[in-house]
Tab-separated table of C-alpha atoms in Angstrom:
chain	number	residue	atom	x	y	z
A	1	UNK	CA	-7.004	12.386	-22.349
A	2	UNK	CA	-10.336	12.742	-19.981
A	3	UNK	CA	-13.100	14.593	-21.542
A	4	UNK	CA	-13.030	17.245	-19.593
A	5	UNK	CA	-9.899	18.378	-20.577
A	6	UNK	CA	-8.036	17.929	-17.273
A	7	UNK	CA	-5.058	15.989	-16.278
A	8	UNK	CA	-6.595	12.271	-15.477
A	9	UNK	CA	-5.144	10.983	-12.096
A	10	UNK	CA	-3.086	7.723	-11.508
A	11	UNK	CA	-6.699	6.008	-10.456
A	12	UNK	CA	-8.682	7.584	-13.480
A	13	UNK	CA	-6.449	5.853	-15.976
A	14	UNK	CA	-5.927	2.304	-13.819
A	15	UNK	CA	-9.715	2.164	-14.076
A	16	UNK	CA	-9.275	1.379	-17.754
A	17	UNK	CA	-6.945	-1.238	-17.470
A	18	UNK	CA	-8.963	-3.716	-16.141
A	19	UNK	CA	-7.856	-7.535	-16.991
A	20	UNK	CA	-10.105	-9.809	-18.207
A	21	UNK	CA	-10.543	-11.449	-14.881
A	22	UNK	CA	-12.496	-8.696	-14.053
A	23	UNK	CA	-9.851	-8.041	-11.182
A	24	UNK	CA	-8.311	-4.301	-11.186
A	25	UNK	CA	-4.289	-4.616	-11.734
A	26	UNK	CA	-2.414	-4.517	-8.996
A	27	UNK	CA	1.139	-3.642	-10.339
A	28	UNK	CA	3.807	-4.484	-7.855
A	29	UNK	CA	5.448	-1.759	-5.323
A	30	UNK	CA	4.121	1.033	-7.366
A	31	UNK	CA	4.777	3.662	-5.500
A	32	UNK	CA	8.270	2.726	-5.219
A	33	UNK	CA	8.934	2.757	-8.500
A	34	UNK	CA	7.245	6.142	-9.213
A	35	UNK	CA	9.393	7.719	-6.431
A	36	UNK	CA	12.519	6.408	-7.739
A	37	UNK	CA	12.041	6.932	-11.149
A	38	UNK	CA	10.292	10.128	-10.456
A	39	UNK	CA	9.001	11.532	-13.615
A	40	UNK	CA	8.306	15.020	-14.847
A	41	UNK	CA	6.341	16.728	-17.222
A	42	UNK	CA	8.173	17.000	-20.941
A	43	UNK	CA	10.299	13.460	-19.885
A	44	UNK	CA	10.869	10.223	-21.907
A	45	UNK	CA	9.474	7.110	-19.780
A	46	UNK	CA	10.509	4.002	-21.651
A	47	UNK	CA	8.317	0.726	-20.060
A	48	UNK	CA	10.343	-2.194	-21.209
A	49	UNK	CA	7.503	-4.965	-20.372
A	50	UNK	CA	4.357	-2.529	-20.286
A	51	UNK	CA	2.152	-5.927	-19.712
A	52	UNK	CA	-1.357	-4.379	-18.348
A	53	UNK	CA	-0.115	-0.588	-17.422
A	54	UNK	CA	-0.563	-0.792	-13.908
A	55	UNK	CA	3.260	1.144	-13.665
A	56	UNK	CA	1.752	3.355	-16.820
A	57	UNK	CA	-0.577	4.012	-15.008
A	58	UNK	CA	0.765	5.820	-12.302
A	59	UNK	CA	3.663	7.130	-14.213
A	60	UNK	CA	2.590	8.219	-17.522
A	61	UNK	CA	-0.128	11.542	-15.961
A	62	UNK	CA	3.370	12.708	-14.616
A	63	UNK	CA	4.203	13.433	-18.422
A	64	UNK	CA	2.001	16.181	-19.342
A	65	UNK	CA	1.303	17.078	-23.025
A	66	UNK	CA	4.777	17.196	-23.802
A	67	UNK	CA	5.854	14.166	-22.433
A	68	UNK	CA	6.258	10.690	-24.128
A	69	UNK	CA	5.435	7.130	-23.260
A	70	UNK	CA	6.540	4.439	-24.401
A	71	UNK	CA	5.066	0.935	-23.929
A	72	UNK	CA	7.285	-2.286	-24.795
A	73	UNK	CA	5.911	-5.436	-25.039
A	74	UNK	CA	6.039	-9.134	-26.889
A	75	UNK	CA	2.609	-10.157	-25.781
A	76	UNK	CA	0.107	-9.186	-28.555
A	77	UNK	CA	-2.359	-8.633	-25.942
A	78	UNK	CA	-0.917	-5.861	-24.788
A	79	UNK	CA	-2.212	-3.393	-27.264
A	80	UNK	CA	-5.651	-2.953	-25.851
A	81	UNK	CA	-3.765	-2.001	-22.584
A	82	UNK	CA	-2.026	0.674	-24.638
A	83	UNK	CA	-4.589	1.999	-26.301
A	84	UNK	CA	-6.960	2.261	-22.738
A	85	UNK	CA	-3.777	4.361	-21.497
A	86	UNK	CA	-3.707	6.754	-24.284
A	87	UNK	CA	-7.099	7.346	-24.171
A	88	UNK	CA	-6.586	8.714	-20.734
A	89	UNK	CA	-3.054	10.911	-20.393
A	90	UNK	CA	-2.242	13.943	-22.199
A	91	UNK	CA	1.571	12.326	-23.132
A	92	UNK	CA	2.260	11.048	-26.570
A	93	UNK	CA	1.841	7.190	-26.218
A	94	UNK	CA	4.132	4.607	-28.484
A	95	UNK	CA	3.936	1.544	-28.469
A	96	UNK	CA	6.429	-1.333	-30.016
A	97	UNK	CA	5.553	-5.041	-29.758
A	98	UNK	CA	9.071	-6.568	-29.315
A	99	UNK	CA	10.967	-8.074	-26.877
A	100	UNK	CA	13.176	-5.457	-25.490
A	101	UNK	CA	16.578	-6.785	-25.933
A	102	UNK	CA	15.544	-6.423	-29.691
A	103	UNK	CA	13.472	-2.739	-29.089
A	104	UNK	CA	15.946	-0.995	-26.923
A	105	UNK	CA	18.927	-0.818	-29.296
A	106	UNK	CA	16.556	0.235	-32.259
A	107	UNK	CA	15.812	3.213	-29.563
A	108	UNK	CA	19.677	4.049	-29.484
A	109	UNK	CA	19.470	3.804	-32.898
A	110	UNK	CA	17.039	6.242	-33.363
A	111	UNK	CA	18.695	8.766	-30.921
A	112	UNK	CA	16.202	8.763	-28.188
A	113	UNK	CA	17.511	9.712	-24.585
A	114	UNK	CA	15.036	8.099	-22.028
A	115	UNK	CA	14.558	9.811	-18.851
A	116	UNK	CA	13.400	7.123	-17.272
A	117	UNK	CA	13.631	3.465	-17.872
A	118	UNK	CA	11.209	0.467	-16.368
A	119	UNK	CA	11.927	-3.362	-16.849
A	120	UNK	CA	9.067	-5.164	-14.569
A	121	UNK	CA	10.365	-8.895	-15.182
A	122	UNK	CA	8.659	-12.106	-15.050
A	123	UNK	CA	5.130	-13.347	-15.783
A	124	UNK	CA	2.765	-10.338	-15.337
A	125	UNK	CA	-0.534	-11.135	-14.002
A	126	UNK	CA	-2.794	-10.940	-17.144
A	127	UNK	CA	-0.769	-13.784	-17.924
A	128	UNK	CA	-1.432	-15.914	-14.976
A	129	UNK	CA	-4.847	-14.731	-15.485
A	130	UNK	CA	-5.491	-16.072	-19.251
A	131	UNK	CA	-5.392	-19.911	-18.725
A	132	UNK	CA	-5.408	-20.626	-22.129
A	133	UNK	CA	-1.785	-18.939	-22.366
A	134	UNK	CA	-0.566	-22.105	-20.196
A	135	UNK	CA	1.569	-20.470	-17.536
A	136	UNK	CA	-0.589	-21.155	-14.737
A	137	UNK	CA	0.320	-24.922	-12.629
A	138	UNK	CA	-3.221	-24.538	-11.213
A	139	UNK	CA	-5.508	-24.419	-14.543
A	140	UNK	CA	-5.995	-27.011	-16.937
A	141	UNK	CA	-4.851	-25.651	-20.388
A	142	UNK	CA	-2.698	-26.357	-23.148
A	143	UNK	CA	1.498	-26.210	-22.338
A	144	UNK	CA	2.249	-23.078	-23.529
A	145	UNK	CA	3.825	-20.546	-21.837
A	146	UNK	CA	4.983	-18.298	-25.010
A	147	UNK	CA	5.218	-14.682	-24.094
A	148	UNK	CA	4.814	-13.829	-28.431
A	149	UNK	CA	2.046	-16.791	-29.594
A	150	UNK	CA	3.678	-16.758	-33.049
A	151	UNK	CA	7.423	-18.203	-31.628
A	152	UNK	CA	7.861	-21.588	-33.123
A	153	UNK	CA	8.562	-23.407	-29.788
A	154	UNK	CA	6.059	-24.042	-26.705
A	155	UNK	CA	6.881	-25.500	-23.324
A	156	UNK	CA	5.709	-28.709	-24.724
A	157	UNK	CA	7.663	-28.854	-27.624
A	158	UNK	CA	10.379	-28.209	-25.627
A	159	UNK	CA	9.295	-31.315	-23.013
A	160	UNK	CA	8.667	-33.313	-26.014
A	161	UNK	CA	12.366	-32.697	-27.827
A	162	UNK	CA	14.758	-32.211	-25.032
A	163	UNK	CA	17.254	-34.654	-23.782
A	164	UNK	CA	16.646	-36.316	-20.394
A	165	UNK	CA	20.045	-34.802	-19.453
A	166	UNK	CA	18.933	-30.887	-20.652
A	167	UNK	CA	15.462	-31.077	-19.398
A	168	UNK	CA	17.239	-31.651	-15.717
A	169	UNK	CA	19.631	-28.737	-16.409
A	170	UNK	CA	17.356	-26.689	-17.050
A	171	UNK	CA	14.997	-27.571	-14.263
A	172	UNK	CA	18.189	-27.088	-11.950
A	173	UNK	CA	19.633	-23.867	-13.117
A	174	UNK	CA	16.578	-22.355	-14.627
A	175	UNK	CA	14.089	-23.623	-11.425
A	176	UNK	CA	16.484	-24.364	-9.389
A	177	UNK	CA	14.651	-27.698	-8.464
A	178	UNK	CA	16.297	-30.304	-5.883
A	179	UNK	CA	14.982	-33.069	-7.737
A	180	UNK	CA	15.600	-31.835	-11.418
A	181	UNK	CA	16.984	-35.394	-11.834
A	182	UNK	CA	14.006	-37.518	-11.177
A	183	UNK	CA	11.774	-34.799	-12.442
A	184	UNK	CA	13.442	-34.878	-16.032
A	185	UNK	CA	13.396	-39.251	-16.158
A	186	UNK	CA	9.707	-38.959	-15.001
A	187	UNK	CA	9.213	-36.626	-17.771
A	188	UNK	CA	11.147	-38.635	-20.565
A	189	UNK	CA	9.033	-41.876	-19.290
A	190	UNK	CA	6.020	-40.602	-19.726
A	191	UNK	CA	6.231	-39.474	-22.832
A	192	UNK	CA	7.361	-42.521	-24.221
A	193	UNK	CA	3.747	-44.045	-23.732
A	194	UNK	CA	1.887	-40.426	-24.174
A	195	UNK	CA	2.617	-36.788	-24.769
A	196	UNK	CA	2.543	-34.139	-22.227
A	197	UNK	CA	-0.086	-31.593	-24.348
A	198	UNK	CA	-1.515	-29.797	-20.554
A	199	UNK	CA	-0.380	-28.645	-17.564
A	200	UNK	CA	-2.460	-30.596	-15.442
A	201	UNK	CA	-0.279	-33.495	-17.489
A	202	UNK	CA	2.917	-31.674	-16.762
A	203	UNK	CA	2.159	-30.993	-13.021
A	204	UNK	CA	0.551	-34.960	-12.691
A	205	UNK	CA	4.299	-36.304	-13.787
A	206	UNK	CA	6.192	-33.694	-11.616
A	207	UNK	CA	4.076	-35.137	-8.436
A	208	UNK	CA	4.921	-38.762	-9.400
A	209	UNK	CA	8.505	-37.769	-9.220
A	210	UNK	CA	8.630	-36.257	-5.855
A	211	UNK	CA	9.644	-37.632	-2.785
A	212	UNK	CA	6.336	-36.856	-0.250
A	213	UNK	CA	8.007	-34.167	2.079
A	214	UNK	CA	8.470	-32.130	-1.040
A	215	UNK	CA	5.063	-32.412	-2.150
A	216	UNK	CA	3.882	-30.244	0.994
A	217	UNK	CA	7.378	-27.880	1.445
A	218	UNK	CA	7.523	-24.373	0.201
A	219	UNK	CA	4.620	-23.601	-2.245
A	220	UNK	CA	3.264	-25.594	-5.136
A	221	UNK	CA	5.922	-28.627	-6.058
A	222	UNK	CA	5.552	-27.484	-9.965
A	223	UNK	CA	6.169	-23.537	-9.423
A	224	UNK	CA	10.135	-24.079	-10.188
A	225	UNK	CA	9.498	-26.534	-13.297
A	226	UNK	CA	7.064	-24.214	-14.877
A	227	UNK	CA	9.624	-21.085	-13.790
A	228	UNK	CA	12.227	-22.946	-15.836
A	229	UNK	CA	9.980	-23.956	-18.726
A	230	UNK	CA	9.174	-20.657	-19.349
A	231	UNK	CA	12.022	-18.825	-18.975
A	232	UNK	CA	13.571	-21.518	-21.571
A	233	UNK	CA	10.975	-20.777	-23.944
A	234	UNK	CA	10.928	-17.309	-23.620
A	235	UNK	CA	14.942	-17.403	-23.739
A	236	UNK	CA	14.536	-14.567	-20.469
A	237	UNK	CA	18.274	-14.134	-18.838
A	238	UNK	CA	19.270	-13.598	-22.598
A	239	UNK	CA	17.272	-11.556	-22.698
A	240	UNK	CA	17.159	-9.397	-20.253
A	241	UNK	CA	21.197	-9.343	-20.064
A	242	UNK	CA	20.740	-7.264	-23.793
A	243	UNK	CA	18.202	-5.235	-22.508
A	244	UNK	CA	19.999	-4.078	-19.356
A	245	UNK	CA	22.979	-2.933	-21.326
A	246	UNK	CA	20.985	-1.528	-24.271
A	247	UNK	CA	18.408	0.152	-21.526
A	248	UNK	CA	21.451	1.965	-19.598
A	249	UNK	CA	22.961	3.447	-23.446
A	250	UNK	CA	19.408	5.054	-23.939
A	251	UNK	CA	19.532	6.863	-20.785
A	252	UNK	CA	19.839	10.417	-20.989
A	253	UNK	CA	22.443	11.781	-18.559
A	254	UNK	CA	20.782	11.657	-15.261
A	255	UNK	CA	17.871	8.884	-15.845
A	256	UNK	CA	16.877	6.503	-14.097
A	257	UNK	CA	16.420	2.936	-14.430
A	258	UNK	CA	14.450	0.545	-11.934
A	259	UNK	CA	14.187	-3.101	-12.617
A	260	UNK	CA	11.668	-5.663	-10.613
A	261	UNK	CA	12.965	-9.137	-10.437
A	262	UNK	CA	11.123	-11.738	-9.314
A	263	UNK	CA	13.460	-14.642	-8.675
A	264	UNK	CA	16.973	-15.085	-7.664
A	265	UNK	CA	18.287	-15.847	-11.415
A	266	UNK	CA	16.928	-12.394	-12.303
A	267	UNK	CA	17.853	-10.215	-9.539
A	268	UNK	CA	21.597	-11.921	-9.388
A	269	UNK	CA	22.026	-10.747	-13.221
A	270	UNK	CA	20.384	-7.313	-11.989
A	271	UNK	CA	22.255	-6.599	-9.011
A	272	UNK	CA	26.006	-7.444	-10.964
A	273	UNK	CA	24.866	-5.171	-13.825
A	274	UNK	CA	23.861	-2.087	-10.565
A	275	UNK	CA	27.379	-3.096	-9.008
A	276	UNK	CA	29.377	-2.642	-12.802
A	277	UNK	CA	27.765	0.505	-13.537
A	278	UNK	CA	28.574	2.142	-10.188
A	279	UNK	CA	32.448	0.608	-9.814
A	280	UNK	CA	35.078	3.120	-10.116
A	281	UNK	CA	38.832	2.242	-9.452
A	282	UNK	CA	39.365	-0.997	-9.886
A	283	UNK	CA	43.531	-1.257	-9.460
A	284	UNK	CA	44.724	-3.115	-7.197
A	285	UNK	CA	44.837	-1.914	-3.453
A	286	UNK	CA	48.343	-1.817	-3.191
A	287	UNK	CA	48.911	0.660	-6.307
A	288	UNK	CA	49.417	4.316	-4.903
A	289	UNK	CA	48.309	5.806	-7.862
A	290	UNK	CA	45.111	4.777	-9.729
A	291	UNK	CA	46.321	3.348	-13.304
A	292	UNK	CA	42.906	2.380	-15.075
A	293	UNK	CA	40.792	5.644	-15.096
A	294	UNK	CA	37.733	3.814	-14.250
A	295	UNK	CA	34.974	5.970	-13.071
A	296	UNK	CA	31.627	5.381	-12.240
A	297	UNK	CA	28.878	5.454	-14.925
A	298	UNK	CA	26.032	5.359	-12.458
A	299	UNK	CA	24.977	5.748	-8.648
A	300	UNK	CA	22.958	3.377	-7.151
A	301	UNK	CA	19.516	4.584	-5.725
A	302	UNK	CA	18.869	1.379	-3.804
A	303	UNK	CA	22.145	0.622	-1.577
A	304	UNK	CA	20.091	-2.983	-1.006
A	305	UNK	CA	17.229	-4.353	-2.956
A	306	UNK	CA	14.015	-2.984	-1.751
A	307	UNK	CA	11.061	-5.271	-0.994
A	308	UNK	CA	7.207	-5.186	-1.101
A	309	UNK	CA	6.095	-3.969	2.499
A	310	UNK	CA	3.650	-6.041	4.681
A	311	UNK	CA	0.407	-3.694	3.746
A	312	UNK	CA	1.145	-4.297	0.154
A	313	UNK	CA	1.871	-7.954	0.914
A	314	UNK	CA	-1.233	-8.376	2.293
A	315	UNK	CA	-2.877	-6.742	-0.381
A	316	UNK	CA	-0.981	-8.595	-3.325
A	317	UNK	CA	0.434	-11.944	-2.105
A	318	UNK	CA	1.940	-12.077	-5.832
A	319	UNK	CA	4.443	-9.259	-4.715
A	320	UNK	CA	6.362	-11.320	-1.910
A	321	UNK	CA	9.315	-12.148	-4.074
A	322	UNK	CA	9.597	-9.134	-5.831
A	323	UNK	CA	12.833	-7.336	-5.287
A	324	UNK	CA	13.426	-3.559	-6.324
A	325	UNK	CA	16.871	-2.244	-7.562
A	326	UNK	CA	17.828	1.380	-9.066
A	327	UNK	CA	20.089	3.646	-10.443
A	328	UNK	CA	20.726	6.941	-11.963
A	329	UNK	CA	23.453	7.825	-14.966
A	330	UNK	CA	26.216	9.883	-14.630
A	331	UNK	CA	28.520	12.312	-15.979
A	332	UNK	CA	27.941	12.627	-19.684
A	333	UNK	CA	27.486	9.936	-21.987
């Protein structure tokens, strides 16, 4: 809460959640989110992957006194973030360091109707912007890429271990890499004389594997290997398939839920779950009658995905593959 007693502003309590980069948090299509989710004083917000509060941010004033926050993360780092917010809203701020396919059904547990819901998927930037962590393909640091430090298994535990034969299926249907094939026997080569311990090893091998037009198409030629790594490690789709279904039970009749994906894996999972929720009927077409009694549990906010525009693209050139989907419960529970 501000000193002076008044409600902070969105701005006021972004200002505290500076990264250590030094660089303010830009959190992706923010403004989108808070209209679609549009929160109101004495609400429930539930922020599935709170990462630096840049969402919190401009959500959580909305809350008022009565209000409640409440900030879900895996990343121990998270809890300064937390703490900045709460220093600067008049809500109640929780916080619960889990992953949220485990948090969310302890909420429904607990009885807790959320009036709002946000899962912001992916790598957040703090992330990206902590080399050490080893999700970065452009820093020198150790192979990481563990979202909770204390998880037994790191990217290169997982290079070192795997099969030739997994490491390519996950590089194809995790990255969805061309050249998964040659990627993975680079990989299982190189380790035979030395272990991949960096990222500047891992990215070095991926290079030696690529034919040269691929080396200068369509971004970085590690982004999709390191994609797949960590969402291996981090065991992500699981994840976030438990965390859809347990996030739509602890909506209150009438919430909202908005989910950012950031690749097609993710938003494929998110748009089926949008396109369940919001089927009715499903007999078929030449029954007069309907015989199943489906109706719909939800209505879709976002008829199509909704996309960073070009001002904010300029702005944030991390947003361009960000894709924006909605709905709102129905009906009682």
């Amino acid at each position: 809460m501000s000193s002076s007693g008044s409600l902070p502003t969105a701005a006021d309590a972004l200002a505290e959640l500076t990264p250590p980069s030094g660089r303010p948090h830009q959190p992706v299509m923010a403004e989108e989110v808070l209209r679609l989710l549009a929160p109101a004083p004495g609400t429930t917000v539930v922020d599935c992957t709170f990462g630096a509060g840049g969402h919190a941010a401009r959500l959580a004033p909305a809350l008022g006194p009565t209000g409640c926050y409440i900030a879900i993360d895996l990343d121990p780092t998270v809890a300064e973030h937390v703490e900045a917010l709460a220093a600067r809203v008049e809500c109640r701020v929780r916080f619960l360091r889990r992953n949220m396919a485990d948090a969310l059904p302890e909420l429904v547990a607990e009885g807790l109707r959320a009036d709002a819901l946000l899962m912001d998927l992916g790598l957040s930037s703090m992330q990206v912007d902590r080399p050490e962590r080893g999700f970065s393909y452009s820093r020198q640091a150790p192979l990481d890429m563990r979202m909770d430090p204390g998880q037994p298994r790191s990217a290169a535990d997982l290079v070192a271990e795997a099969g030739e034969a997994e490491l390519a299926g996950i590089f194809r249907v995790l990255g969805e890499e061309r050249h998964a094939g040659a990627i993975a026997r680079a990989i299982v080569r190189r380790r035979a004389t030395a272990p991949l311990v960096t990222t500047a090893d891992l990215v070095e091998v991926i290079r030696s594997a690529l034919p040269t037009p691929a080396l200068f198409a369509g971004g970085h030629p590690a982004k999709r290997v390191f994609q797949a790594l960590r969402i291996a490690v981090n065991d992500e789709l699981a994840s976030l398939a438990t965390g859809l279904d347990a996030g739509f039970e602890l909506l209150a009749p009438g919430g909202r839920m908005a989910v950012l994906a950031f690749h097609s894996l993710e938003d494929r999972l998110v748009k089926r779950f949008v396109q369940a929720q919001t089927r009715g009927c499903i007999c078929p077409p030449e029954l007069p009658v309907c015989g199943c009694g489906r109706v719909p549990r939800a209505k879709s906010l976002t008829p199509r995905a909704l996309r960073p525009g070009r001002e904010e693209l300029e702005r944030n050139p991390r947003s361009r593959s960000a894709r924006l989907r909605a709905l709102t419960r129905t009906g009682a529970r």
